[in-house]
Short mmCIF file of C-alpha atoms and ligand atoms in Angstrom, two decimals:
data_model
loop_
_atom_site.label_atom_id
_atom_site.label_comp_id
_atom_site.label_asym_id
_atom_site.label_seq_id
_atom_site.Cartn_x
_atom_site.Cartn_y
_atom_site.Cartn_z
CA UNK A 1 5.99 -26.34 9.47
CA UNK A 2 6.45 -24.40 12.71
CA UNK A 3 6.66 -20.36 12.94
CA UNK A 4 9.76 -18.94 13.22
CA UNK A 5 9.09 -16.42 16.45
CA UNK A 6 9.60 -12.95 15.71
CA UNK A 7 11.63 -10.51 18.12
CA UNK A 8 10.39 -8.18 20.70
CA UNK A 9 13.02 -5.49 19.70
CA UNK A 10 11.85 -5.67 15.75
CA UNK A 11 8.68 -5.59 16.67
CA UNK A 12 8.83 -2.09 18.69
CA UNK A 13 11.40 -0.63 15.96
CA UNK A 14 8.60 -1.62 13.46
CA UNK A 15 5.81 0.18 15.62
CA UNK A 16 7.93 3.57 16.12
CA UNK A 17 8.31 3.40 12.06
CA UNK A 18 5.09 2.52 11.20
CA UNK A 19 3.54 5.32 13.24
CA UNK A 20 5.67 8.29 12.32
CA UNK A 21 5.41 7.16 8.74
CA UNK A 22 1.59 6.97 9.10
CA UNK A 23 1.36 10.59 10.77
CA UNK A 24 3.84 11.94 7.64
CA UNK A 25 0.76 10.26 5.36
CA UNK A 26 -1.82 11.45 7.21
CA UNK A 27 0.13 15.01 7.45
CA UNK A 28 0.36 14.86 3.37
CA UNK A 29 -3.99 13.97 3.42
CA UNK A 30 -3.85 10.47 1.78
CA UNK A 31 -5.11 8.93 5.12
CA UNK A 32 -8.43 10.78 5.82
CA UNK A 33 -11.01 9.54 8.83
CA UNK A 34 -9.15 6.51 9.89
CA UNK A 35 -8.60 5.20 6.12
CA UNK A 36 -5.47 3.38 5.54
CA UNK A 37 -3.59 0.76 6.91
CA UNK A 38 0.38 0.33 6.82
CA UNK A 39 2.24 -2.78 7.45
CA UNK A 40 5.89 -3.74 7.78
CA UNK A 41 7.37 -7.66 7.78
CA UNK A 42 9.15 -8.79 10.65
CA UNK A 43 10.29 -12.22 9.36
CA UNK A 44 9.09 -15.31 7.40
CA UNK A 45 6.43 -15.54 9.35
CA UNK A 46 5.06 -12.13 10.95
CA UNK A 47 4.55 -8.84 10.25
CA UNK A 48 3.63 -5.46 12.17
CA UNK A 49 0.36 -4.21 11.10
CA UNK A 50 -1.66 -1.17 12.06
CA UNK A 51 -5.24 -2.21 14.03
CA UNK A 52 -8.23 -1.46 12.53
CA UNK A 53 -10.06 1.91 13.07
CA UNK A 54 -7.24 3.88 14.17
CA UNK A 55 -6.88 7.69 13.64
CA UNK A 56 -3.91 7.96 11.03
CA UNK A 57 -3.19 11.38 12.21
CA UNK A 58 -2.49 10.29 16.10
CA UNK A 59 -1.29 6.39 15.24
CA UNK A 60 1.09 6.07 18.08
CA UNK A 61 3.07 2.77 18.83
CA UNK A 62 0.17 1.06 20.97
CA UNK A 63 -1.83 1.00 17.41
CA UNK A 64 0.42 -1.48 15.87
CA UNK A 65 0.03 -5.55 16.52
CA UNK A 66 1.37 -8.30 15.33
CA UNK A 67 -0.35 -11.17 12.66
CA UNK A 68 1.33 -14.40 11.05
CA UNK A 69 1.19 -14.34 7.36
CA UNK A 70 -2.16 -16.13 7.27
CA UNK A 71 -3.77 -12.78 8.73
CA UNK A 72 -4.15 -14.47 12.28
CA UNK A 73 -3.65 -12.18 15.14
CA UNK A 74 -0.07 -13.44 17.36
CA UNK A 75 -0.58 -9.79 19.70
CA UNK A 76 -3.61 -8.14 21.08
CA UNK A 77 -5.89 -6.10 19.16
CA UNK A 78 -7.87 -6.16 16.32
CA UNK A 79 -6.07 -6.07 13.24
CA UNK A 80 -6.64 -3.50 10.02
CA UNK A 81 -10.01 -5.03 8.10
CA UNK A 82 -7.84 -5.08 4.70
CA UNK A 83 -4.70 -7.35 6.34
CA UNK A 84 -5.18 -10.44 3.80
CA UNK A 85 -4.21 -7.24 1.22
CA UNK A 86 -0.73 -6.88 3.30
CA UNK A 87 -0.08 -10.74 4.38
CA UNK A 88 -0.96 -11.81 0.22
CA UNK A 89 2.30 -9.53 -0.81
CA UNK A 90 4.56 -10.95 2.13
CA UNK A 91 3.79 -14.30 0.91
CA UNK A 92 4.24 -13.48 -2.67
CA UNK A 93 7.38 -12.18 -2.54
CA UNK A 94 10.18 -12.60 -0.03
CA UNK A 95 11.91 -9.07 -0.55
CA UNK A 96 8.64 -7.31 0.26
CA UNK A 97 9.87 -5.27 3.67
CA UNK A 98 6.71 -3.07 3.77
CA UNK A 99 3.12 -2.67 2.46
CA UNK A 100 1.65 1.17 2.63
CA UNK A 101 -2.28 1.64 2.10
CA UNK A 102 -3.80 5.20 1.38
CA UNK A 103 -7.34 6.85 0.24
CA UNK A 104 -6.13 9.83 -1.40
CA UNK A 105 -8.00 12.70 -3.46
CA UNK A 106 -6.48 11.94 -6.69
CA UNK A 107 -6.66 7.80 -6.60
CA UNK A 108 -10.23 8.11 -5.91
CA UNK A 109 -11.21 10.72 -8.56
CA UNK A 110 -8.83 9.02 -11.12
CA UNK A 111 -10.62 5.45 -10.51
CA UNK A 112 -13.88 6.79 -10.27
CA UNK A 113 -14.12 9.18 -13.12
CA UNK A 114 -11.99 6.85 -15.47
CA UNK A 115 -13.70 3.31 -15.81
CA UNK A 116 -10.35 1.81 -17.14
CA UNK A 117 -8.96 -1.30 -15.52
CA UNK A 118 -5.77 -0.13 -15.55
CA UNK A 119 -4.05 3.38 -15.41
CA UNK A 120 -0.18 4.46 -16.61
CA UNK A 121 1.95 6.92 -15.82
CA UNK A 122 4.85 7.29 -18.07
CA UNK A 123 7.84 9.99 -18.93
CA UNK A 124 7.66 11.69 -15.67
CA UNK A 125 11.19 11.87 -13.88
CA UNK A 126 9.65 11.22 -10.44
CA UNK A 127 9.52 7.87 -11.13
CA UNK A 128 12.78 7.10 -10.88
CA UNK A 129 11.86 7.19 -7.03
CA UNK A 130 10.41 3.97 -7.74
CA UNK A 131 12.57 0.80 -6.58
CA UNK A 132 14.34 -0.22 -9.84
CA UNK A 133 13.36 2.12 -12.06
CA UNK A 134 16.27 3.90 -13.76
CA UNK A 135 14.94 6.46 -16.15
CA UNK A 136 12.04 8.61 -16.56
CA UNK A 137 11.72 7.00 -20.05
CA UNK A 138 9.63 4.51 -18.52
CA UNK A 139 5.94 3.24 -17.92
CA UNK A 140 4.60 2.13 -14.80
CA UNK A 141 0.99 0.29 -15.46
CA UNK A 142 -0.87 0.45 -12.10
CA UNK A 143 -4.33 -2.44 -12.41
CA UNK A 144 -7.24 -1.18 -11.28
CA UNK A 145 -9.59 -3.83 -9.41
CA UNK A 146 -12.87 -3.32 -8.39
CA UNK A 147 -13.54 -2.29 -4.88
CA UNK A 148 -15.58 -4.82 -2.52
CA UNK A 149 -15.99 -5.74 1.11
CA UNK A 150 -14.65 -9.33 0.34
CA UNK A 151 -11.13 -8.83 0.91
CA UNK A 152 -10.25 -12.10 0.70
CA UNK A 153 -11.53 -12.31 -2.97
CA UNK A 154 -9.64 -9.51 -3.27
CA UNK A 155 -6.22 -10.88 -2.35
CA UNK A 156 -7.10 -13.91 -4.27
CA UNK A 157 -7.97 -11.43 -7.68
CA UNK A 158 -4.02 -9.43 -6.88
CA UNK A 159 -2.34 -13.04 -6.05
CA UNK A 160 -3.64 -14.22 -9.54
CA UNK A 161 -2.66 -10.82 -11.11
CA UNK A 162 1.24 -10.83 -9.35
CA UNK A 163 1.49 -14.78 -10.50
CA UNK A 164 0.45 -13.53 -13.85
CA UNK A 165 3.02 -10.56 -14.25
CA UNK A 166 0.37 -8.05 -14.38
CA UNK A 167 1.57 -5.97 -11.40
CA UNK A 168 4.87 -4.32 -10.53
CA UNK A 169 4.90 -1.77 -7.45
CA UNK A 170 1.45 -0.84 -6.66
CA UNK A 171 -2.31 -0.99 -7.68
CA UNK A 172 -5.69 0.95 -7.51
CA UNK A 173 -8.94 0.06 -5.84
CA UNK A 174 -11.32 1.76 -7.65
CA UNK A 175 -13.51 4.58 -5.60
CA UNK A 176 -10.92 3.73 -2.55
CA UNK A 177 -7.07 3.96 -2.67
CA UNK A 178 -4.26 2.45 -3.75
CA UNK A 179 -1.45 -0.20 -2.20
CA UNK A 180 2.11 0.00 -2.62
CA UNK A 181 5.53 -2.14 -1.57
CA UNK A 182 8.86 -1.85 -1.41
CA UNK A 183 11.66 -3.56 0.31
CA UNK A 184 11.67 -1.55 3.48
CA UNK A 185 9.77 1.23 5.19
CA UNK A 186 11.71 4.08 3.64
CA UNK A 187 11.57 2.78 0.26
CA UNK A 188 8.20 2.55 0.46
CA UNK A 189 7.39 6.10 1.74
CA UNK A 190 9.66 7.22 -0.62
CA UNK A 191 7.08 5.09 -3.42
CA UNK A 192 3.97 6.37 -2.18
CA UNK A 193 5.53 9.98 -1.97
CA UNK A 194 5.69 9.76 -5.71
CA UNK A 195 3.09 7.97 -6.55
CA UNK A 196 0.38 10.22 -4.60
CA UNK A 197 2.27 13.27 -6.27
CA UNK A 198 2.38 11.21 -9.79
CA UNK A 199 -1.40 10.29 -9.25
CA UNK A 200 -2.39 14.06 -8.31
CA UNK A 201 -0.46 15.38 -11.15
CA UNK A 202 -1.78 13.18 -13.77
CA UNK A 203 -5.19 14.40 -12.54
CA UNK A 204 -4.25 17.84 -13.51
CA UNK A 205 -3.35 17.00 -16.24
CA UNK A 206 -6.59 15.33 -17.58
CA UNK A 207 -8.11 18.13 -16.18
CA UNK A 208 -6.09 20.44 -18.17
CA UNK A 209 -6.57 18.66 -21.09
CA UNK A 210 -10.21 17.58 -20.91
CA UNK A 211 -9.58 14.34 -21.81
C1 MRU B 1 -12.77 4.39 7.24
S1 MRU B 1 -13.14 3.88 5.63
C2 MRU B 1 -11.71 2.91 5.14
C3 MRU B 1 -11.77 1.45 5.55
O1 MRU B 1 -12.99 0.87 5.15
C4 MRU B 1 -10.62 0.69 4.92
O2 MRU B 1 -10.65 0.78 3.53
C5 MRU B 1 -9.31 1.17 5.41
O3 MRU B 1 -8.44 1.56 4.66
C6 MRU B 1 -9.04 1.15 6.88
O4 MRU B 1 -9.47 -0.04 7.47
P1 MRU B 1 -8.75 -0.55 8.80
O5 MRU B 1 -9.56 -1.73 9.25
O6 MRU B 1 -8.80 0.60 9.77
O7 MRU B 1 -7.35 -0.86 8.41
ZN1 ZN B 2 -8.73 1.03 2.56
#
């Protein structure tokens, strides 16, 4: 089946929006030393996606390209190493607008410290920022998969996991950072805003309490 073509216009909207959200993450320290990678769908069959290696802090327009859903590049540039991680939730599900990647403080000390597969937050109002949560009376159960150069496994191990259930609207790499998606740009800021603040309380909170 042919590729539906995506549109110039989209494209650049995508790029301004994917660089001043990365600058906000890099402004808030969740995208240290070029970590990270953000994405953003532009149809079916394409999405935006930051090129590898860039500095979070300056991304500017010209670091965002274009790949079809099979990770393939379809502008210039080199695209982010962890792509297959972006194009695996497009494919997925159709109402994913935007993927957002960070390597913060508290999702590495959580995942390194704690050798559970799996990590919850629950009762905390904040997560009613979440898409479709309603009340803070709720649990969110974030998976925790094992970090590894083989991203491709990796997509493969989070593809079985979504098919399964097992995920709702973000996971943990362990030692590395977690991934979130929503079904635009601003919904998914608005996510990883609370998650990264969820994540760095909930660290305080073991700490407090020594468990
Ligand atoms: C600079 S260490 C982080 C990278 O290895 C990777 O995990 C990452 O998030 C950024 O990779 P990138 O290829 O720039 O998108
Ligand atoms: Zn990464």
């Amino acid at each position: 089946m042919s590729q539906r073509p995506f549109s110039t216009s989209a494209f650049r909207e995508a790029a301004r929006g994917l660089a001043a959200t990365g600058r906000r993450i890099y402004a808030n320290g969740w995208s240290p030393a070029t970590s990270s990678n953000y994405s953003q769908r532009l149809n079916e069959d394409y999405a935006a996606v930051t090129c590898s290696g860039k500095d979070k802090g300056l991304l500017n327009e010209g670091d965002i390209m274009v790949v079809d859903m099979a990770g393939q590049p379809a502008t210039e540039g080199k695209p982010s190493a962890e792509t297959l991680l972006h194009t695996q939730l497009y494919r997925r599900q159709a109402q994913v607008g935007a993927v957002l990647h960070t390597h913060s403080h508290a999702s590495t000390v959580l995942t390194m410290h704690w050798p559970a597969n799996s990590l919850s937050l629950e009762g905390y109002e904040l997560l009613k920022a979440l898409e479709g949560i309603t009340t803070h009376d709720s649990r969110l159960t974030l998976p925790v998969f094992e970090n590894t150069q083989d991203i491709a496994s990796l997509a493969d191990q989070v593809d079985t996991a979504m098919a399964d259930g097992r995920i709702s609207h973000a996971y943990l790499i362990r030692g590395h950072g977690l991934y979130t998606w929503a079904s635009d740009l601003a919904a998914c800021y608005r996510q990883l805003e609370a998650l990264e603040t969820l994540l760095a309380i909930e660290l305080d909170r073991r700490r407090l309490s020594g468990v």
